[in-house]
mmCIF file of C-alpha atoms in Angstrom:
data_model
loop_
_atom_site.group_PDB
_atom_site.id
_atom_site.type_symbol
_atom_site.label_atom_id
_atom_site.label_comp_id
_atom_site.label_asym_id
_atom_site.label_seq_id
_atom_site.Cartn_x
_atom_site.Cartn_y
_atom_site.Cartn_z
ATOM 1 C CA MET A 1 130.224 81.254 -106.722
ATOM 2 C CA ARG A 2 133.663 82.860 -106.251
ATOM 3 C CA PRO A 3 134.852 85.517 -108.761
ATOM 4 C CA GLY A 4 137.373 83.098 -110.243
ATOM 5 C CA GLU A 5 134.564 80.689 -111.108
ATOM 6 C CA VAL A 6 132.506 83.133 -113.153
ATOM 7 C CA GLU A 7 131.138 81.462 -116.264
ATOM 8 C CA ARG A 8 132.162 83.468 -119.314
ATOM 9 C CA VAL A 9 128.992 83.205 -121.345
ATOM 10 C CA THR A 10 128.069 85.453 -124.219
ATOM 11 C CA VAL A 11 125.310 88.025 -123.972
ATOM 12 C CA ALA A 12 123.138 85.962 -126.340
ATOM 13 C CA GLU A 13 123.592 82.733 -124.379
ATOM 14 C CA SER A 14 122.925 84.368 -121.001
ATOM 15 C CA VAL A 15 119.800 86.077 -122.320
ATOM 16 C CA ASP A 16 118.517 82.819 -123.816
ATOM 17 C CA ARG A 17 118.915 81.111 -120.426
ATOM 18 C CA TYR A 18 117.274 84.045 -118.647
ATOM 19 C CA VAL A 19 114.308 84.050 -121.023
ATOM 20 C CA GLU A 20 113.867 80.324 -120.488
ATOM 21 C CA MET A 21 113.868 80.919 -116.716
ATOM 22 C CA VAL A 22 111.247 83.716 -116.717
ATOM 23 C CA ARG A 23 108.963 81.758 -119.035
ATOM 24 C CA ALA A 24 109.271 78.749 -116.736
ATOM 25 C CA LYS A 25 108.186 80.983 -113.855
ATOM 26 C CA SER A 26 105.028 81.867 -115.762
ATOM 27 C CA VAL A 27 104.256 78.168 -116.221
ATOM 28 C CA THR A 28 104.623 77.493 -112.472
ATOM 29 C CA GLY A 29 102.471 80.515 -111.610
ATOM 30 C CA THR A 30 105.166 82.546 -109.815
ATOM 31 C CA LEU A 31 105.167 85.167 -112.584
ATOM 32 C CA ALA A 32 102.242 86.399 -114.664
ATOM 33 C CA PRO A 33 102.530 85.366 -118.345
ATOM 34 C CA SER A 34 102.277 89.004 -119.471
ATOM 35 C CA SER A 35 105.110 90.015 -117.087
ATOM 36 C CA ALA A 36 107.254 87.085 -118.217
ATOM 37 C CA GLU A 37 106.870 88.049 -121.872
ATOM 38 C CA LEU A 38 107.721 91.663 -121.031
ATOM 39 C CA TYR A 39 110.936 90.640 -119.251
ATOM 40 C CA ALA A 40 111.782 88.265 -122.095
ATOM 41 C CA ARG A 41 111.193 90.906 -124.781
ATOM 42 C CA ASP A 42 113.324 93.501 -122.991
ATOM 43 C CA ALA A 43 116.120 90.986 -122.398
ATOM 44 C CA LEU A 44 116.183 90.069 -126.090
ATOM 45 C CA THR A 45 116.235 93.785 -126.984
ATOM 46 C CA PHE A 46 119.152 94.260 -124.579
ATOM 47 C CA ALA A 47 121.088 91.440 -126.271
ATOM 48 C CA ALA A 48 120.558 92.960 -129.713
ATOM 49 C CA LEU A 49 121.692 96.417 -128.569
ATOM 50 C CA ALA A 50 124.646 95.250 -126.454
ATOM 51 C CA GLY A 51 126.057 92.841 -129.033
ATOM 52 C CA PRO A 52 125.044 89.157 -128.821
ATOM 53 C CA GLY A 53 128.610 87.843 -129.241
ATOM 54 C CA ARG A 54 130.204 89.843 -126.424
ATOM 55 C CA VAL A 55 131.034 88.177 -123.114
ATOM 56 C CA LEU A 56 128.513 89.318 -120.516
ATOM 57 C CA ASP A 57 131.090 89.731 -117.743
ATOM 58 C CA ASP A 58 133.079 92.136 -119.928
ATOM 59 C CA LEU A 59 130.259 94.703 -119.992
ATOM 60 C CA SER A 60 130.898 97.769 -117.860
ATOM 61 C CA GLY A 61 128.539 100.425 -116.542
ATOM 62 C CA GLY A 62 129.510 102.561 -119.527
ATOM 63 C CA ASP A 63 128.518 99.771 -121.910
ATOM 64 C CA VAL A 64 125.100 99.502 -120.272
ATOM 65 C CA ASP A 65 124.770 103.297 -120.425
ATOM 66 C CA GLU A 66 125.289 103.068 -124.178
ATOM 67 C CA VAL A 67 122.628 100.348 -124.445
ATOM 68 C CA LEU A 68 120.136 102.503 -122.515
ATOM 69 C CA LEU A 69 120.853 105.449 -124.810
ATOM 70 C CA ARG A 70 120.417 103.286 -127.904
ATOM 71 C CA PHE A 71 117.112 102.056 -126.563
ATOM 72 C CA ALA A 72 115.957 105.639 -125.891
ATOM 73 C CA ARG A 73 116.637 106.504 -129.549
ATOM 74 C CA LYS A 74 115.085 103.284 -130.838
ATOM 75 C CA PRO A 75 111.891 103.955 -132.890
ATOM 76 C CA ASP A 76 108.675 102.997 -131.153
ATOM 77 C CA GLY A 77 107.516 99.875 -132.971
ATOM 78 C CA ARG A 78 103.918 100.360 -131.813
ATOM 79 C CA ARG A 79 103.455 103.197 -134.283
ATOM 80 C CA ALA A 80 102.232 102.343 -137.750
ATOM 81 C CA ARG A 81 104.945 104.520 -139.308
ATOM 82 C CA PRO A 82 107.826 104.937 -136.849
ATOM 83 C CA GLU A 83 109.376 108.379 -137.088
ATOM 84 C CA PRO A 84 113.081 108.456 -137.983
ATOM 85 C CA ALA A 85 115.435 108.947 -135.042
ATOM 86 C CA VAL A 86 116.632 112.507 -134.513
ATOM 87 C CA ALA A 87 120.011 113.191 -132.929
ATOM 88 C CA GLY A 88 119.621 114.126 -129.272
ATOM 89 C CA VAL A 89 115.882 113.353 -129.240
ATOM 90 C CA ALA A 90 114.440 110.254 -127.552
ATOM 91 C CA SER A 91 111.996 108.153 -129.561
ATOM 92 C CA GLN A 92 110.920 106.100 -126.534
ATOM 93 C CA SER A 93 108.763 107.614 -123.816
ATOM 94 C CA ALA A 94 110.116 108.167 -120.312
ATOM 95 C CA ALA A 95 107.866 105.353 -119.071
ATOM 96 C CA SER A 96 109.246 102.905 -121.671
ATOM 97 C CA GLN A 97 112.817 103.866 -120.818
ATOM 98 C CA ALA A 98 112.186 103.363 -117.099
ATOM 99 C CA ARG A 99 110.552 99.981 -117.750
ATOM 100 C CA PHE A 100 113.464 98.833 -119.938
ATOM 101 C CA ARG A 101 115.962 99.908 -117.275
ATOM 102 C CA ARG A 102 114.074 97.895 -114.624
ATOM 103 C CA SER A 103 114.089 94.851 -116.899
ATOM 104 C CA VAL A 104 117.837 95.147 -117.480
ATOM 105 C CA SER A 105 118.411 95.514 -113.729
ATOM 106 C CA ALA A 106 116.384 92.350 -113.081
ATOM 107 C CA PHE A 107 118.427 90.511 -115.717
ATOM 108 C CA PHE A 108 121.755 91.490 -114.128
ATOM 109 C CA ARG A 109 120.536 90.624 -110.628
ATOM 110 C CA TYR A 110 119.866 87.132 -111.921
ATOM 111 C CA ALA A 111 123.220 87.078 -113.746
ATOM 112 C CA VAL A 112 125.045 87.721 -110.438
ATOM 113 C CA VAL A 113 123.223 84.834 -108.761
ATOM 114 C CA ALA A 114 123.792 82.550 -111.764
ATOM 115 C CA GLY A 115 127.528 83.315 -111.751
ATOM 116 C CA TRP A 116 127.704 84.964 -115.173
ATOM 117 C CA VAL A 117 129.153 88.252 -113.882
ATOM 118 C CA GLN A 118 131.441 89.132 -110.977
ATOM 119 C CA LEU A 119 129.795 92.499 -110.277
ATOM 120 C CA ASP A 120 126.483 94.007 -111.267
ATOM 121 C CA PRO A 121 127.316 96.786 -113.784
ATOM 122 C CA MET A 122 124.038 98.574 -112.996
ATOM 123 C CA ALA A 123 125.719 100.052 -109.912
ATOM 124 C CA ALA A 124 127.918 102.119 -112.260
ATOM 125 C CA VAL A 125 125.175 103.157 -114.694
ATOM 126 C CA THR A 126 124.607 106.917 -114.928
ATOM 127 C CA VAL A 127 121.817 107.180 -117.530
ATOM 128 C CA ARG A 128 118.456 107.902 -115.916
ATOM 129 C CA PRO A 129 115.146 108.370 -117.771
ATOM 130 C CA ARG A 130 113.343 111.666 -117.402
ATOM 131 C CA ARG A 131 110.703 111.470 -114.713
ATOM 132 C CA ARG A 132 107.126 111.761 -115.879
ATOM 133 C CA GLY A 133 105.347 114.926 -114.901
ATOM 134 C CA GLY A 134 102.244 113.159 -113.624
ATOM 135 C CA LEU A 135 99.795 110.933 -115.425
ATOM 136 C CA ARG A 136 98.211 111.869 -118.735
ATOM 137 C CA ALA A 137 94.671 113.143 -118.295
ATOM 138 C CA GLU A 138 93.055 110.012 -119.714
ATOM 139 C CA ARG A 139 94.908 107.856 -117.153
ATOM 140 C CA ARG A 140 93.729 109.873 -114.161
ATOM 141 C CA ALA A 141 90.599 109.234 -112.132
ATOM 142 C CA LEU A 142 87.252 110.534 -113.306
ATOM 143 C CA THR A 143 85.387 112.968 -111.071
ATOM 144 C CA ALA A 144 82.182 111.772 -109.426
ATOM 145 C CA GLU A 145 80.071 113.476 -112.120
ATOM 146 C CA GLN A 146 82.134 112.012 -114.952
ATOM 147 C CA ALA A 147 82.102 108.522 -113.423
ATOM 148 C CA GLU A 148 78.342 108.679 -112.842
ATOM 149 C CA GLY A 149 77.805 109.714 -116.462
ATOM 150 C CA LEU A 150 79.909 106.823 -117.768
ATOM 151 C CA LEU A 151 78.329 104.236 -115.464
ATOM 152 C CA GLY A 152 74.860 105.523 -116.307
ATOM 153 C CA ALA A 153 75.566 105.176 -120.021
ATOM 154 C CA ALA A 154 76.911 101.651 -119.470
ATOM 155 C CA ARG A 155 73.791 100.597 -117.552
ATOM 156 C CA ASP A 156 71.476 102.155 -120.152
ATOM 157 C CA LEU A 157 73.359 100.370 -122.919
ATOM 158 C CA ALA A 158 73.128 97.039 -121.098
ATOM 159 C CA ALA A 159 69.399 97.534 -120.525
ATOM 160 C CA GLY A 160 68.681 97.957 -124.244
ATOM 161 C CA PRO A 161 66.046 95.904 -126.086
ATOM 162 C CA PRO A 162 66.873 92.175 -125.797
ATOM 163 C CA GLY A 163 67.225 89.782 -128.702
ATOM 164 C CA GLY A 164 66.574 90.382 -132.364
ATOM 165 C CA ALA A 165 68.950 91.323 -135.148
ATOM 166 C CA VAL A 166 70.354 94.834 -135.078
ATOM 167 C CA ALA A 167 71.722 96.504 -138.194
ATOM 168 C CA GLY A 168 75.381 95.624 -138.534
ATOM 169 C CA ARG A 169 75.271 93.284 -135.505
ATOM 170 C CA ARG A 170 74.991 89.551 -135.009
ATOM 171 C CA ALA A 171 71.580 88.179 -134.078
ATOM 172 C CA ASP A 172 73.098 85.484 -131.823
ATOM 173 C CA GLN A 173 74.848 87.778 -129.338
ATOM 174 C CA ARG A 174 74.351 91.179 -127.696
ATOM 175 C CA THR A 175 77.592 93.093 -127.890
ATOM 176 C CA GLU A 176 75.969 96.188 -126.364
ATOM 177 C CA LEU A 177 75.295 94.153 -123.202
ATOM 178 C CA ARG A 178 78.914 93.013 -123.205
ATOM 179 C CA ASP A 179 80.169 96.592 -123.637
ATOM 180 C CA GLY A 180 78.098 97.808 -120.708
ATOM 181 C CA LEU A 181 79.390 94.973 -118.528
ATOM 182 C CA ILE A 182 83.018 95.726 -119.416
ATOM 183 C CA VAL A 183 82.748 99.372 -118.346
ATOM 184 C CA LEU A 184 80.864 98.469 -115.164
ATOM 185 C CA LEU A 185 83.493 95.896 -114.149
ATOM 186 C CA LEU A 186 86.387 98.270 -114.897
ATOM 187 C CA ALA A 187 84.892 101.236 -113.029
ATOM 188 C CA ALA A 188 83.336 99.400 -110.075
ATOM 189 C CA VAL A 189 85.971 96.721 -109.401
ATOM 190 C CA GLY A 190 89.114 98.276 -110.932
ATOM 191 C CA PRO A 191 90.800 95.172 -112.409
ATOM 192 C CA ARG A 192 93.860 95.336 -114.607
ATOM 193 C CA VAL A 193 92.849 95.035 -118.254
ATOM 194 C CA SER A 194 94.731 91.720 -118.507
ATOM 195 C CA GLU A 195 92.750 90.373 -115.548
ATOM 196 C CA LEU A 196 89.515 91.390 -117.253
ATOM 197 C CA THR A 197 90.262 89.740 -120.596
ATOM 198 C CA ARG A 198 91.574 86.560 -118.906
ATOM 199 C CA ALA A 199 88.323 86.111 -116.946
ATOM 200 C CA ASP A 200 86.401 82.881 -117.577
ATOM 201 C CA VAL A 201 82.756 82.168 -116.807
ATOM 202 C CA GLU A 202 83.770 79.716 -114.082
ATOM 203 C CA HIS A 203 85.607 82.500 -112.215
ATOM 204 C CA PHE A 204 82.259 83.987 -111.139
ATOM 205 C CA PHE A 205 80.369 82.309 -108.318
ATOM 206 C CA VAL A 206 77.727 82.944 -105.651
ATOM 207 C CA ASN A 207 78.391 82.663 -101.919
ATOM 208 C CA GLY A 208 75.759 83.549 -99.329
ATOM 209 C CA GLY A 209 73.634 85.249 -101.959
ATOM 210 C CA THR A 210 76.496 87.511 -103.125
ATOM 211 C CA ARG A 211 78.069 87.231 -106.562
ATOM 212 C CA TYR A 212 81.898 87.100 -106.472
ATOM 213 C CA TRP A 213 84.610 87.372 -109.091
ATOM 214 C CA ARG A 214 87.731 85.272 -108.486
ATOM 215 C CA ILE A 215 90.425 87.379 -110.127
ATOM 216 C CA PHE A 216 93.737 85.806 -111.120
ATOM 217 C CA GLY A 217 96.255 88.613 -110.742
ATOM 218 C CA LYS A 218 99.970 89.298 -110.923
ATOM 219 C CA GLY A 219 102.467 86.934 -109.357
ATOM 220 C CA GLY A 220 99.991 84.051 -109.283
ATOM 221 C CA ARG A 221 97.898 85.780 -106.594
ATOM 222 C CA THR A 222 94.115 85.412 -106.590
ATOM 223 C CA ARG A 223 91.445 87.495 -104.885
ATOM 224 C CA ASP A 224 87.699 87.074 -104.506
ATOM 225 C CA VAL A 225 85.956 90.422 -105.015
ATOM 226 C CA PRO A 226 82.197 90.820 -104.351
ATOM 227 C CA LEU A 227 80.317 92.531 -107.169
ATOM 228 C CA PRO A 228 77.944 95.429 -106.451
ATOM 229 C CA GLY A 229 74.300 94.490 -107.079
ATOM 230 C CA PRO A 230 73.835 96.483 -110.332
ATOM 231 C CA VAL A 231 77.027 94.971 -111.778
ATOM 232 C CA ALA A 232 75.972 91.446 -110.794
ATOM 233 C CA ASP A 233 72.591 92.007 -112.474
ATOM 234 C CA VAL A 234 74.218 92.998 -115.774
ATOM 235 C CA LEU A 235 76.613 90.047 -115.498
ATOM 236 C CA ASP A 236 73.702 87.629 -115.072
ATOM 237 C CA ALA A 237 71.872 89.172 -118.043
ATOM 238 C CA TYR A 238 75.009 88.878 -120.189
ATOM 239 C CA LEU A 239 75.554 85.239 -119.234
ATOM 240 C CA ARG A 240 71.915 84.502 -119.982
ATOM 241 C CA ASP A 241 71.351 86.490 -123.187
ATOM 242 C CA GLY A 242 74.521 88.147 -124.411
ATOM 243 C CA ARG A 243 77.014 85.435 -125.361
ATOM 244 C CA ARG A 244 76.808 83.305 -128.482
ATOM 245 C CA LEU A 245 77.425 79.582 -128.369
ATOM 246 C CA LEU A 246 80.247 78.004 -130.307
ATOM 247 C CA ASP A 247 79.694 75.475 -133.069
ATOM 248 C CA ARG A 248 77.546 72.502 -132.026
ATOM 249 C CA GLY A 249 76.133 74.521 -129.117
ATOM 250 C CA ARG A 250 79.249 74.325 -126.944
ATOM 251 C CA GLU A 251 79.571 76.896 -124.146
ATOM 252 C CA PRO A 252 82.677 79.109 -124.625
ATOM 253 C CA LYS A 253 85.106 79.289 -121.711
ATOM 254 C CA ALA A 254 85.991 83.009 -121.862
ATOM 255 C CA LEU A 255 83.619 85.504 -120.264
ATOM 256 C CA LEU A 256 84.080 88.305 -122.804
ATOM 257 C CA LEU A 257 83.740 87.348 -126.441
ATOM 258 C CA SER A 258 84.528 89.255 -129.607
ATOM 259 C CA TRP A 259 82.082 89.673 -132.467
ATOM 260 C CA ARG A 260 83.501 86.434 -133.926
ATOM 261 C CA GLY A 261 82.999 84.523 -130.681
ATOM 262 C CA ARG A 262 86.659 84.484 -129.611
ATOM 263 C CA ARG A 263 88.144 85.736 -126.339
ATOM 264 C CA LEU A 264 88.213 89.525 -126.387
ATOM 265 C CA ALA A 265 91.734 90.952 -126.858
ATOM 266 C CA ARG A 266 93.265 93.551 -124.526
ATOM 267 C CA GLY A 267 93.521 96.030 -127.374
ATOM 268 C CA ASP A 268 89.753 95.905 -127.949
ATOM 269 C CA VAL A 269 88.858 97.184 -124.473
ATOM 270 C CA GLN A 270 89.711 100.829 -125.188
ATOM 271 C CA GLY A 271 87.378 100.786 -128.185
ATOM 272 C CA VAL A 272 84.582 99.492 -125.942
ATOM 273 C CA ILE A 273 85.142 102.325 -123.451
ATOM 274 C CA ASP A 274 85.120 104.895 -126.258
ATOM 275 C CA ARG A 275 81.808 103.561 -127.616
ATOM 276 C CA VAL A 276 80.177 103.875 -124.194
ATOM 277 C CA LEU A 277 81.717 107.345 -123.677
ATOM 278 C CA ALA A 278 80.056 108.520 -126.889
ATOM 279 C CA ARG A 279 76.691 108.021 -125.164
ATOM 280 C CA VAL A 280 77.587 110.297 -122.204
ATOM 281 C CA GLU A 281 76.373 113.903 -122.110
ATOM 282 C CA PRO A 282 79.152 116.219 -123.395
ATOM 283 C CA GLU A 283 79.375 118.170 -120.125
ATOM 284 C CA ARG A 284 80.147 114.944 -118.209
ATOM 285 C CA ARG A 285 82.249 113.236 -120.868
ATOM 286 C CA ARG A 286 86.019 112.858 -120.564
ATOM 287 C CA GLY A 287 88.341 110.416 -122.289
ATOM 288 C CA VAL A 288 89.664 107.653 -120.051
ATOM 289 C CA THR A 289 91.731 104.469 -120.397
ATOM 290 C CA PRO A 290 91.182 101.123 -118.630
ATOM 291 C CA HIS A 291 93.963 102.110 -116.239
ATOM 292 C CA GLY A 292 92.223 105.428 -115.649
ATOM 293 C CA LEU A 293 89.116 103.516 -114.548
ATOM 294 C CA ARG A 294 91.320 101.539 -112.143
ATOM 295 C CA HIS A 295 92.456 104.893 -110.713
ATOM 296 C CA THR A 296 88.808 105.924 -110.510
ATOM 297 C CA THR A 297 87.894 102.856 -108.432
ATOM 298 C CA ALA A 298 90.739 103.409 -105.961
ATOM 299 C CA THR A 299 90.230 107.163 -105.678
ATOM 300 C CA HIS A 300 86.514 107.057 -104.929
ATOM 301 C CA LEU A 301 86.721 104.085 -102.567
ATOM 302 C CA LEU A 302 89.397 105.871 -100.537
ATOM 303 C CA ALA A 303 87.552 109.196 -100.689
ATOM 304 C CA ALA A 304 84.524 107.429 -99.192
ATOM 305 C CA ALA A 305 86.693 106.438 -96.187
ATOM 306 C CA THR A 306 86.776 102.779 -97.238
ATOM 307 C CA ASP A 307 89.333 100.806 -95.246
ATOM 308 C CA MET A 308 92.694 101.049 -97.025
ATOM 309 C CA ASP A 309 93.417 97.346 -96.663
ATOM 310 C CA ALA A 310 90.051 96.527 -98.234
ATOM 311 C CA VAL A 311 90.895 98.786 -101.191
ATOM 312 C CA ARG A 312 94.308 97.112 -101.485
ATOM 313 C CA ARG A 313 92.632 93.710 -101.641
ATOM 314 C CA VAL A 314 90.086 94.856 -104.224
ATOM 315 C CA LEU A 315 92.869 96.133 -106.501
ATOM 316 C CA GLY A 316 95.118 93.133 -105.875
ATOM 317 C CA HIS A 317 98.182 94.916 -104.475
ATOM 318 C CA ALA A 318 100.611 93.158 -102.173
ATOM 319 C CA ASP A 319 101.609 96.344 -100.328
ATOM 320 C CA LEU A 320 99.543 99.230 -98.961
ATOM 321 C CA SER A 321 102.179 101.738 -100.089
ATOM 322 C CA THR A 322 101.304 101.021 -103.730
ATOM 323 C CA LEU A 323 97.891 102.625 -103.231
ATOM 324 C CA GLY A 324 99.540 106.048 -103.322
ATOM 325 C CA ARG A 325 100.013 105.700 -107.077
ATOM 326 C CA TYR A 326 96.296 105.078 -107.592
ATOM 327 C CA ARG A 327 94.991 107.844 -105.350
ATOM 328 C CA ASP A 328 94.137 111.041 -107.232
ATOM 329 C CA GLU A 329 92.851 114.289 -105.768
ATOM 330 C CA LEU A 330 89.171 115.103 -106.169
ATOM 331 C CA PRO A 331 87.720 118.619 -106.551
ATOM 332 C CA GLY A 332 86.373 119.897 -103.232
ATOM 333 C CA GLU A 333 87.975 117.078 -101.229
ATOM 334 C CA LEU A 334 90.262 119.310 -99.161
ATOM 335 C CA GLU A 335 87.472 121.799 -98.527
ATOM 336 C CA ALA A 336 85.210 119.032 -97.208
ATOM 337 C CA ALA A 337 87.979 117.717 -94.954
ATOM 338 C CA MET A 338 88.663 121.119 -93.436
ATOM 339 C CA ARG A 339 84.969 121.754 -92.767
ATOM 340 C CA VAL A 340 84.909 118.780 -90.380
ATOM 341 C CA HIS A 341 88.348 119.339 -88.811
ATOM 342 C CA PRO A 342 88.706 117.003 -85.794
ATOM 343 C CA LEU A 343 90.495 119.663 -83.714
ATOM 344 C CA LEU A 344 87.921 122.371 -84.397
ATOM 345 C CA PRO A 345 84.422 121.076 -83.642
ATOM 346 C CA PRO A 346 81.487 123.196 -84.863
ATOM 347 C CA PRO A 347 80.265 125.872 -82.412
ATOM 348 C CA ARG A 348 77.446 124.918 -80.096
ATOM 349 C CA ALA A 349 73.986 126.188 -80.965
#
């Protein structure tokens, strides 16, 4: 489309069309539903901050700068009682600001293709979010001792006494078996938390005597990941004894069920991890998030000299370069590498 043919649509109208497009992509499988909703939410926030009635093509880089600054000062709605904005102080984290900026950039790239703007104003934007100074501790990989303590607690929990009513628990399901399975899957396979909660019973199958998990990941990509033997054993026990039937004896579709028999929500997973962590010896206990367990999987697989492409496939990344973000340093790793330096073989006896 030539510059003279630019369609002068308002910010609100262009965002509505864009949101419809990204949600359609989630229906066709080219964009994960969670990603589509994130893009849609940020686009709607952009429209509210930029002024819904303004013509999109009239926005300059300075106008977008102002929107980014307004977003940075916007109270974080995830808090129960958002703190009032303070002049010169950002209410949004650096990560949230960077994510919002990426969403706005994606919106304007589409606007150029759709013919709503002559030039992408993001090229003239000067506001940049502060870079994060590394991951928070709970999002970093566990050490071998910490991971072994957590996995041991998960296996012990899953191996608890079967059946029977437990005080404060349902008699028709074993939530302790479910909790152990969740931690084992997160730490041994490293799925995204959305991939874990979206898992259905039919996504697990056996091929050649090995139990596999068909994971439906980002961008409509799927991967078949073999489960380690101890994890497969807990999975089989959970499928056999741990899940309650729905009314009239129907088998539920979701793998992980809440106490009420519904699909487990993403927000419930952290509580499960914390309950299992409480059973770990204090000297090996360290707080960790689901994403931190994903880091743990990648870090220890790579530290064990596992093929990088195999690790990429386990985690569901399209590019090997992405692994760098999931690779944390381990205590003693450099010392071990230097002890077996390839250019300096050990002296002969």
